[in-house]
mmCIF file of C-alpha atoms in Angstrom:
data_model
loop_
_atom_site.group_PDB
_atom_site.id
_atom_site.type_symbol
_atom_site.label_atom_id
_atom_site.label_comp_id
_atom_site.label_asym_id
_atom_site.label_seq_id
_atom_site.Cartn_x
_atom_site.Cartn_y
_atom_site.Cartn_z
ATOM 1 C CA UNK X 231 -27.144 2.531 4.141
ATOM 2 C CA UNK X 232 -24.638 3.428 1.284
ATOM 3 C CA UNK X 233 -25.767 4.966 -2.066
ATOM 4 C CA UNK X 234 -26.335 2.048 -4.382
ATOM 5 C CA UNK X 235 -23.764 4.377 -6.641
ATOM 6 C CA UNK X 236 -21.488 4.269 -4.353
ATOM 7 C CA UNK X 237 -21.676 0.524 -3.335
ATOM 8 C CA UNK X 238 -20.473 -0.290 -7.383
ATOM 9 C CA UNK X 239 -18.062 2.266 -7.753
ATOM 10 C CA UNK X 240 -16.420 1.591 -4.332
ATOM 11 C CA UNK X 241 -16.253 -2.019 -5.305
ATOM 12 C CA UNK X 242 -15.040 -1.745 -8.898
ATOM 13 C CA UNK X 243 -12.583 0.483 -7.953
ATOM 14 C CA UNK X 244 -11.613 -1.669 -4.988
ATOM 15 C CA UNK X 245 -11.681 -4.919 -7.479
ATOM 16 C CA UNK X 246 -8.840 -2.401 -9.834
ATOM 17 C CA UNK X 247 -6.739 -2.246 -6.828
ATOM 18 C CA UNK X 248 -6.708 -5.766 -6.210
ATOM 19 C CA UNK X 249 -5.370 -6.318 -9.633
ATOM 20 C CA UNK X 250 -2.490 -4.392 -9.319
ATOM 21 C CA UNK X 251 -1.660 -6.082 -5.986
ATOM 22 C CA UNK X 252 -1.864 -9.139 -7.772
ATOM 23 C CA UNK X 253 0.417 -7.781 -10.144
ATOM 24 C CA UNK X 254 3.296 -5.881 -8.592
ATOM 25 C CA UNK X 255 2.424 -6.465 -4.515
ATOM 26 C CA UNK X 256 1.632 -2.771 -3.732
ATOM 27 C CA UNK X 257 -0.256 0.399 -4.979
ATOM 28 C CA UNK X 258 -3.982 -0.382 -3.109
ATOM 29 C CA UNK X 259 -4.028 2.894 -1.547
ATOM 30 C CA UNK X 260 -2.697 5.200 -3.976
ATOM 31 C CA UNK X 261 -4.528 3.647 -6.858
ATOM 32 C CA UNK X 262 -7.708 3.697 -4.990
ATOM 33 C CA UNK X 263 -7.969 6.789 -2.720
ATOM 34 C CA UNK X 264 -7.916 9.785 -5.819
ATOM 35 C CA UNK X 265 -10.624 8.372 -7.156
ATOM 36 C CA UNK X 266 -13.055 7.171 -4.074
ATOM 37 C CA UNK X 267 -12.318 10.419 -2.309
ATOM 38 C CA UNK X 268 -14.398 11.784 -5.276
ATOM 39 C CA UNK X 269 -17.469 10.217 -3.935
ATOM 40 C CA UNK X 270 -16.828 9.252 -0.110
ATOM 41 C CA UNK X 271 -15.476 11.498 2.785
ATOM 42 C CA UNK X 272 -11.407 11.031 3.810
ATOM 43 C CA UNK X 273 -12.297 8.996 6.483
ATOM 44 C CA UNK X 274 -14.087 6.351 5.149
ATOM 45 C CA UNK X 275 -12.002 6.082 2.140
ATOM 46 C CA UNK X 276 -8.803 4.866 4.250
ATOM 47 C CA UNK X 277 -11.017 2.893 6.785
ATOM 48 C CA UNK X 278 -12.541 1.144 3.648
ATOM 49 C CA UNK X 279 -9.319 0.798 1.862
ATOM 50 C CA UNK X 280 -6.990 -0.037 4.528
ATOM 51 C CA UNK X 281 -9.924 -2.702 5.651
ATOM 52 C CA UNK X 282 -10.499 -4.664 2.173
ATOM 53 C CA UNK X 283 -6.735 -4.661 1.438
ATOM 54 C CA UNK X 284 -6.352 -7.519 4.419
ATOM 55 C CA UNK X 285 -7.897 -9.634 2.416
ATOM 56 C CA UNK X 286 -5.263 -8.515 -1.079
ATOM 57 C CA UNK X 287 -2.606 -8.502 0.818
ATOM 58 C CA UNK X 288 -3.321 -12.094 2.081
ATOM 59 C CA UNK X 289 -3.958 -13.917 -0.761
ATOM 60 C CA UNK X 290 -0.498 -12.689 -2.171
ATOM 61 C CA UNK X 291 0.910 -13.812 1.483
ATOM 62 C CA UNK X 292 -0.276 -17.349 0.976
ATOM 63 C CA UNK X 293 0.720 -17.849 -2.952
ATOM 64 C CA UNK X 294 4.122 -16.400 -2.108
ATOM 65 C CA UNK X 295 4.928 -17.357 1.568
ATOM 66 C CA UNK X 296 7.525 -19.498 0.198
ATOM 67 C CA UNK X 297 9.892 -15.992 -0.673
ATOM 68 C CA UNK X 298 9.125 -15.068 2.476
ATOM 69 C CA UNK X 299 12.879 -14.017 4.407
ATOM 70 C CA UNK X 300 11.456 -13.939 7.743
ATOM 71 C CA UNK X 301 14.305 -12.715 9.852
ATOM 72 C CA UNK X 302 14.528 -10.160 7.875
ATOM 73 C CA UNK X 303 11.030 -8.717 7.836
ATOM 74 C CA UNK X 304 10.163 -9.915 11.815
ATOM 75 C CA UNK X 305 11.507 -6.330 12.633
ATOM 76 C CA UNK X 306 10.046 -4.451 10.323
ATOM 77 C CA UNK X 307 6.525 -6.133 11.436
ATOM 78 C CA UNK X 308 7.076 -5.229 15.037
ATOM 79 C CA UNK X 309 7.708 -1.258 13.627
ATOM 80 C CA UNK X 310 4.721 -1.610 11.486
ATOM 81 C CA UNK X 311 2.243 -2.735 14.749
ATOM 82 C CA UNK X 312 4.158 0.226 16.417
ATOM 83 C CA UNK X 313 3.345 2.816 14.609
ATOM 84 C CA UNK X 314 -0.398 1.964 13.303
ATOM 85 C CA UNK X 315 -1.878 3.872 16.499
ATOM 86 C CA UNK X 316 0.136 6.928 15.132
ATOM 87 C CA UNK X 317 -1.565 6.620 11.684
ATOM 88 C CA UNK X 318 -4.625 6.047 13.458
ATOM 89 C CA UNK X 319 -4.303 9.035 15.572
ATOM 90 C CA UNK X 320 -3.919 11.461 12.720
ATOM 91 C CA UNK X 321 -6.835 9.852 10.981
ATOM 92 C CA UNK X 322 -9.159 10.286 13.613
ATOM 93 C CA UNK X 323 -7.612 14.115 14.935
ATOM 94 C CA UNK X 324 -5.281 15.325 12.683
ATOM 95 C CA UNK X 325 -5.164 17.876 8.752
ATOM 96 C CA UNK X 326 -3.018 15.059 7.041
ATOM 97 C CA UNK X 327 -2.036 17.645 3.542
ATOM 98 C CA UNK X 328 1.287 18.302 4.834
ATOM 99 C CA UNK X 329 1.946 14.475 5.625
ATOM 100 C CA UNK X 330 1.040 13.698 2.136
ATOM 101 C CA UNK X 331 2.840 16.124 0.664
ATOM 102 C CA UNK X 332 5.957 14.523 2.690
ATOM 103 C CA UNK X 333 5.923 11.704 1.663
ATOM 104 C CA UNK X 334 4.828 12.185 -1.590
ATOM 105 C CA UNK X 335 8.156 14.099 -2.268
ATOM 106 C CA UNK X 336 10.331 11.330 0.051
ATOM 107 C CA UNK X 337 8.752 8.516 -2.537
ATOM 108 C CA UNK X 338 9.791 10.710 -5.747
ATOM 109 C CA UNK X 339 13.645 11.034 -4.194
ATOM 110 C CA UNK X 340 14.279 7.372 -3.381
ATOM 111 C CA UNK X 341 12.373 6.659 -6.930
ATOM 112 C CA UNK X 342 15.008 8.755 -8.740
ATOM 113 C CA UNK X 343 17.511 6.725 -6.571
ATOM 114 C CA UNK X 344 16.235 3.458 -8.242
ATOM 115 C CA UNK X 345 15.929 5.132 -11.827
ATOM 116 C CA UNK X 346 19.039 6.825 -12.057
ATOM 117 C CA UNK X 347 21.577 4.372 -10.342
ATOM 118 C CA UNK X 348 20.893 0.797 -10.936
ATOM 119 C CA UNK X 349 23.606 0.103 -8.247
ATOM 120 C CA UNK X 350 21.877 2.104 -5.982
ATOM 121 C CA UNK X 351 21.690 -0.015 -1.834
ATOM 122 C CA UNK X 352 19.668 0.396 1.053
ATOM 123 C CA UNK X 353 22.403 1.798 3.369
ATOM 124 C CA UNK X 354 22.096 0.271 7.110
ATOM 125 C CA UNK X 355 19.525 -2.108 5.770
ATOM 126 C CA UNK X 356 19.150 -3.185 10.044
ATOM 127 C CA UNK X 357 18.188 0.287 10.738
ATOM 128 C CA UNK X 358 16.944 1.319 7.835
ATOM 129 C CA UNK X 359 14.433 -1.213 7.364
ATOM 130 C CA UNK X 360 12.372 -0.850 10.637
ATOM 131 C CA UNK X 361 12.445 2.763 10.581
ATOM 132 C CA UNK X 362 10.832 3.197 6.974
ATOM 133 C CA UNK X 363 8.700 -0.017 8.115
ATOM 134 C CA UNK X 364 7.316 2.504 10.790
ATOM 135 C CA UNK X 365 6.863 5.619 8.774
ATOM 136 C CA UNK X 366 5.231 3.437 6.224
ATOM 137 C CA UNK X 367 2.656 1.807 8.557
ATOM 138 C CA UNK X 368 1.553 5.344 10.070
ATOM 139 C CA UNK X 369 1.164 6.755 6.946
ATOM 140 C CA UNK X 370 -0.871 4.005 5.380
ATOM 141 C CA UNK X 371 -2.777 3.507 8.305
ATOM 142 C CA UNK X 372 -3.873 7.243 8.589
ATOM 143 C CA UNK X 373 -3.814 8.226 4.809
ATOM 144 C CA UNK X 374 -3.797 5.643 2.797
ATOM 145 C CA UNK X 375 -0.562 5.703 1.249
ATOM 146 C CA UNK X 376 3.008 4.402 1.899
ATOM 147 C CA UNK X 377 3.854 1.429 0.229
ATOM 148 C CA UNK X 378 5.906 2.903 -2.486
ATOM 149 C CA UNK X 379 8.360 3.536 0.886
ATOM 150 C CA UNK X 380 8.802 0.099 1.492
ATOM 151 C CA UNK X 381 8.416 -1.150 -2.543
ATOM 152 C CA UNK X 382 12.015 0.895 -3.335
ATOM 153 C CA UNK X 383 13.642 -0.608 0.245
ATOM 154 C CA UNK X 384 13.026 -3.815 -1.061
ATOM 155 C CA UNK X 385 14.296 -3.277 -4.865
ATOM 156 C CA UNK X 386 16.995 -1.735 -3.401
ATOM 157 C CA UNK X 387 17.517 -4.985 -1.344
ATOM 158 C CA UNK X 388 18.088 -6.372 -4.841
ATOM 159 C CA UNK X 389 15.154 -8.767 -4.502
ATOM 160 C CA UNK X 390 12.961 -10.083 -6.981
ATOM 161 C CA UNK X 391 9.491 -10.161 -7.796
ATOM 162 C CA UNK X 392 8.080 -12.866 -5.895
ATOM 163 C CA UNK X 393 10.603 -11.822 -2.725
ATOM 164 C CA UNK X 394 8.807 -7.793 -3.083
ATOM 165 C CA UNK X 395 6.008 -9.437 -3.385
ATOM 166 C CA UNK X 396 5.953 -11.616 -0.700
ATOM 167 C CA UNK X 397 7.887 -9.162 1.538
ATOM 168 C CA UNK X 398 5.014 -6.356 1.185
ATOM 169 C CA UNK X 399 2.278 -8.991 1.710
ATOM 170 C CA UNK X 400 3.624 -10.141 4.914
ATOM 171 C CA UNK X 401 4.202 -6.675 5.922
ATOM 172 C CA UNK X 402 1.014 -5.168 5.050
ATOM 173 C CA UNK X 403 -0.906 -8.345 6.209
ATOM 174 C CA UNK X 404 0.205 -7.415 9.550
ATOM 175 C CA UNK X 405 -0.165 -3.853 9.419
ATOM 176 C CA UNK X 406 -3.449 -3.631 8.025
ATOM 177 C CA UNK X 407 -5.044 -6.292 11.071
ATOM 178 C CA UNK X 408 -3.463 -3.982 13.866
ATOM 179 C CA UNK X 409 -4.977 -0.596 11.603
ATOM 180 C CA UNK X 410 -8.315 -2.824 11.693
ATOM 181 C CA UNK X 411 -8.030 -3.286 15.385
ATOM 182 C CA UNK X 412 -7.545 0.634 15.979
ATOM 183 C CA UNK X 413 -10.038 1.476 13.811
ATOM 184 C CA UNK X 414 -12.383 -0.361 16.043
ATOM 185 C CA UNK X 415 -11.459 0.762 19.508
ATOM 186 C CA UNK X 416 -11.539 4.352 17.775
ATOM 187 C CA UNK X 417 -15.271 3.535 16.554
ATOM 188 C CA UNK X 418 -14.381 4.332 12.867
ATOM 189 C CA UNK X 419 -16.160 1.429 11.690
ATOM 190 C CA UNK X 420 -19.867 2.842 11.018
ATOM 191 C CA UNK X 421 -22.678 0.629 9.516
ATOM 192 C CA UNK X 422 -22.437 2.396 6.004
ATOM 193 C CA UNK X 423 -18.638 1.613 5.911
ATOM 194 C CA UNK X 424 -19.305 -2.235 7.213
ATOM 195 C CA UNK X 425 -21.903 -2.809 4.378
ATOM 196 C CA UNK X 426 -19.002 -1.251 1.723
ATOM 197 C CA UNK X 427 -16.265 -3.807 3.219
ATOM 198 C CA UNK X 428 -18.956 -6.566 3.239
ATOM 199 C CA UNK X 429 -19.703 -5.738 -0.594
ATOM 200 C CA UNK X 430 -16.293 -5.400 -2.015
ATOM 201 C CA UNK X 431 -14.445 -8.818 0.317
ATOM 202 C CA UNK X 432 -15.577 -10.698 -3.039
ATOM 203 C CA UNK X 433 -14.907 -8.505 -6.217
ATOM 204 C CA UNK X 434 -11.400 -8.176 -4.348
ATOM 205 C CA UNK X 435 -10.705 -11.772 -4.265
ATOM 206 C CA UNK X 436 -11.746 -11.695 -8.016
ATOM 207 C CA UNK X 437 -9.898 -8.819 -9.318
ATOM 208 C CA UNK X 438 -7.091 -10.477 -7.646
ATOM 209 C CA UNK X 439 -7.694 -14.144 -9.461
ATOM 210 C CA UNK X 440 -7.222 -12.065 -12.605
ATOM 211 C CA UNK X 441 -4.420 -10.610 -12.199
ATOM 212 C CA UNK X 442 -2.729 -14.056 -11.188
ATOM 213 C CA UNK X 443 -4.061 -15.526 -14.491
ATOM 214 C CA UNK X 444 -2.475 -12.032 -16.723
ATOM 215 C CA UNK X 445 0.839 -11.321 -15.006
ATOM 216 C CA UNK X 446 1.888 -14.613 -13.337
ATOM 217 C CA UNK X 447 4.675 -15.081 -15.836
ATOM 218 C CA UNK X 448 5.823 -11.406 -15.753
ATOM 219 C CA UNK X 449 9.656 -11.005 -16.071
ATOM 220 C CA UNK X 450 12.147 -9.205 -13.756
ATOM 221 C CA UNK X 451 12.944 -6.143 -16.223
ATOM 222 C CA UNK X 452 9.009 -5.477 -16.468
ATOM 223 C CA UNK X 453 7.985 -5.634 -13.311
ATOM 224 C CA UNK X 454 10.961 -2.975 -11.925
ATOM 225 C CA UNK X 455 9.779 -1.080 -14.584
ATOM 226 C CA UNK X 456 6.127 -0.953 -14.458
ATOM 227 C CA UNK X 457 6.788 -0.370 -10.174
ATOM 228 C CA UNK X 458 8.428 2.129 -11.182
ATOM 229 C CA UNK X 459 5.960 3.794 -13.406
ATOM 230 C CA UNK X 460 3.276 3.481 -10.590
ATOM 231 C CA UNK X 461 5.217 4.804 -7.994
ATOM 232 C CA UNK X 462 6.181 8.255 -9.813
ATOM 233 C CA UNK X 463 2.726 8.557 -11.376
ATOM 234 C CA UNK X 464 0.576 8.105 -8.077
ATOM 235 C CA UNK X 465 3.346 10.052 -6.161
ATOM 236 C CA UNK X 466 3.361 13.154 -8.621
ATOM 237 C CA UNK X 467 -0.872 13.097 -8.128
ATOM 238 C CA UNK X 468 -0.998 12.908 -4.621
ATOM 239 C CA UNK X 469 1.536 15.523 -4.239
ATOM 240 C CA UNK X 470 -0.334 17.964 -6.719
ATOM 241 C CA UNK X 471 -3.012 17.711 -5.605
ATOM 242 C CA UNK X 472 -1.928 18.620 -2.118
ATOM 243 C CA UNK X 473 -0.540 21.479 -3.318
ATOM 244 C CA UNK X 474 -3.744 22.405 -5.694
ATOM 245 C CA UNK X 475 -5.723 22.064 -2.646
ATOM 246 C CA UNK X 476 -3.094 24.040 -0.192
ATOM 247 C CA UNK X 477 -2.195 27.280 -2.612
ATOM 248 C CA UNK X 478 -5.292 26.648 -5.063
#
C-alpha cells in the first residue's frame, strides 16, 4: 500500500498533467516525471505515468477525432507499437541518463528549427514521420519523455491546433495501450502502482475537463507559442539534470 503522501501528490500532479494535455495535446511525461521522481522510484514513475496518460490522451482522441488525417498517422502508429518493447526493454534492464540526455538535446535542435525559421518543413515527411514515430514511442515508453519529438513534426507539418492535437492523441492513445500491455507481460505492474493508477483515473479526467473549459478558444499564435515554451523549458531540465547527476 502507497504512502497516503504519495497517493495526493501523485494524483495532483497527475491531475496538472492532464491540464496541459487538455491544453496543447502533449507534455504528460515531462511535466510530471521531475517532480514524482522526487518521491517515487524511476520505475514506477513511467509505469504510472505512461499508464494514467491512456486515459488523457483519449479524451483529447474523442473531442478531436474529427482532425484526425488518418492516412497519414496509420504509419506512424504501426512504428509506435514497434518500438514500445524497445522502451520497455530499457525500462526494465537498461541506465536510461544517456538516452535522456539524447533526446533532450535532439528536442532543443528541432525547437530552434521551429523558433528561428518560421518556414522551416519536415523534409521526407513519408520517412520521416514513422521513424521519429518510433524513436518517440521507445523513449516514452521507457522514460517517460518524447512527445516534444513528434509535437515539432507536426508544427512543422504546418498543422493547427486541433490537427496536433488530435494527431498526438491518436498516436499516443495507441502507444501508451501497447506500453500497458508490455508492462504487464514484464510484471511491472505491482499492487502499490495499481492502487496509484486506480486513484489518479478520476482527478485526470477532471484536470482535463478544466482545461477544456480555460483554453478551448485558444488561438493559433498562442498555442505555437506556449508549445514552444514547454518544449525548451522541460527539455533544458531534463537535460541538466542528466548532466548534474552524470558529472555532479
Amino acid at each position: 500500500m502507497p504512502d497516503i503522501l504519495h497517493i495526493v501528490v501523485t494524483s495532483l500532479v497527475l491531475m496538472g498533467a492532464a491540464f496541459v494535455i487538455g491544453a496543447i495535446g502533449f507534455g504528460f511525461g515531462l511535466t510530471t516525471s521531475p517532480i514524482l521522481l522526487l518521491i517515487l522510484d524511476p520505475q514506477t514513475v513511467v509505469v504510472v505515468i505512461n499508464a494514467v496518460a491512456i486515459i488523457a490522451f483519449s479524451l483529447v482522441l474523442v473531442e478531436t477525432r474529427e482532425h484526425l488525417r488518418n492516412r497519414e498517422l496509420a504509419p506512424m502508429a504501426v512504428a509506435a507499437v514497434l518500438g514500445t518493447p524497445i522502451g520497455v526493454f530499457a525500462l526494465s534492464t537498461l541506465d536510461p541518463s544517456v538516452l535522456r540526455i539524447t533526446i533532450g538535446v535532439l528536442v532543443l535542435i528541432l525547437t530552434g528549427l521551429v523558433v528561428f525559421n518560421a518556414e522551416w518543413r519536415v523534409p521526407y515527411p513519408r520517412i520521416s514521420g514513422p521513424v521519429l514515430g518510433f524513436i518517440s514511442s521507445a523513449s516514452t515508453t521507457g522514460l517517460a519523455i518524447g512527445g516534444p519529438i513528434l509535437v515539432l513534426f507536426f508544427l512543422g507539418r504546418r498543422m493547427d491546433r486541433q490537427n496536433v492535437r488530435a494527431s498526438m492523441a491518436f498516436f499516443f492513445t495507441i502507444m501508451y495501450i501497447a506500453a500497458a500491455v508490455g508492462y504487464a507481460v514484464q510484471g511491472l505492474f505491482t499492487a502499490e502502482r495499481l492502487i496509484l493508477i486506480a486513484v489518479a483515473t478520476p482527478v485526470v479526467a477532471l484536470g482535463y475537463w478544466i482545461a477544456i473549459r480555460l483554453t478551448g478558444r485558444m488561438n493559433e499564435k498562442v498555442f505555437r507559442t506556449t508549445v514552444v515554451v514547454v518544449v525548451v523549458i522541460s527539455s533544458l531540465v531534463v537535460v541538466s539534470r542528466e548532466l548534474l547527476a552524470l558529472f555532479g
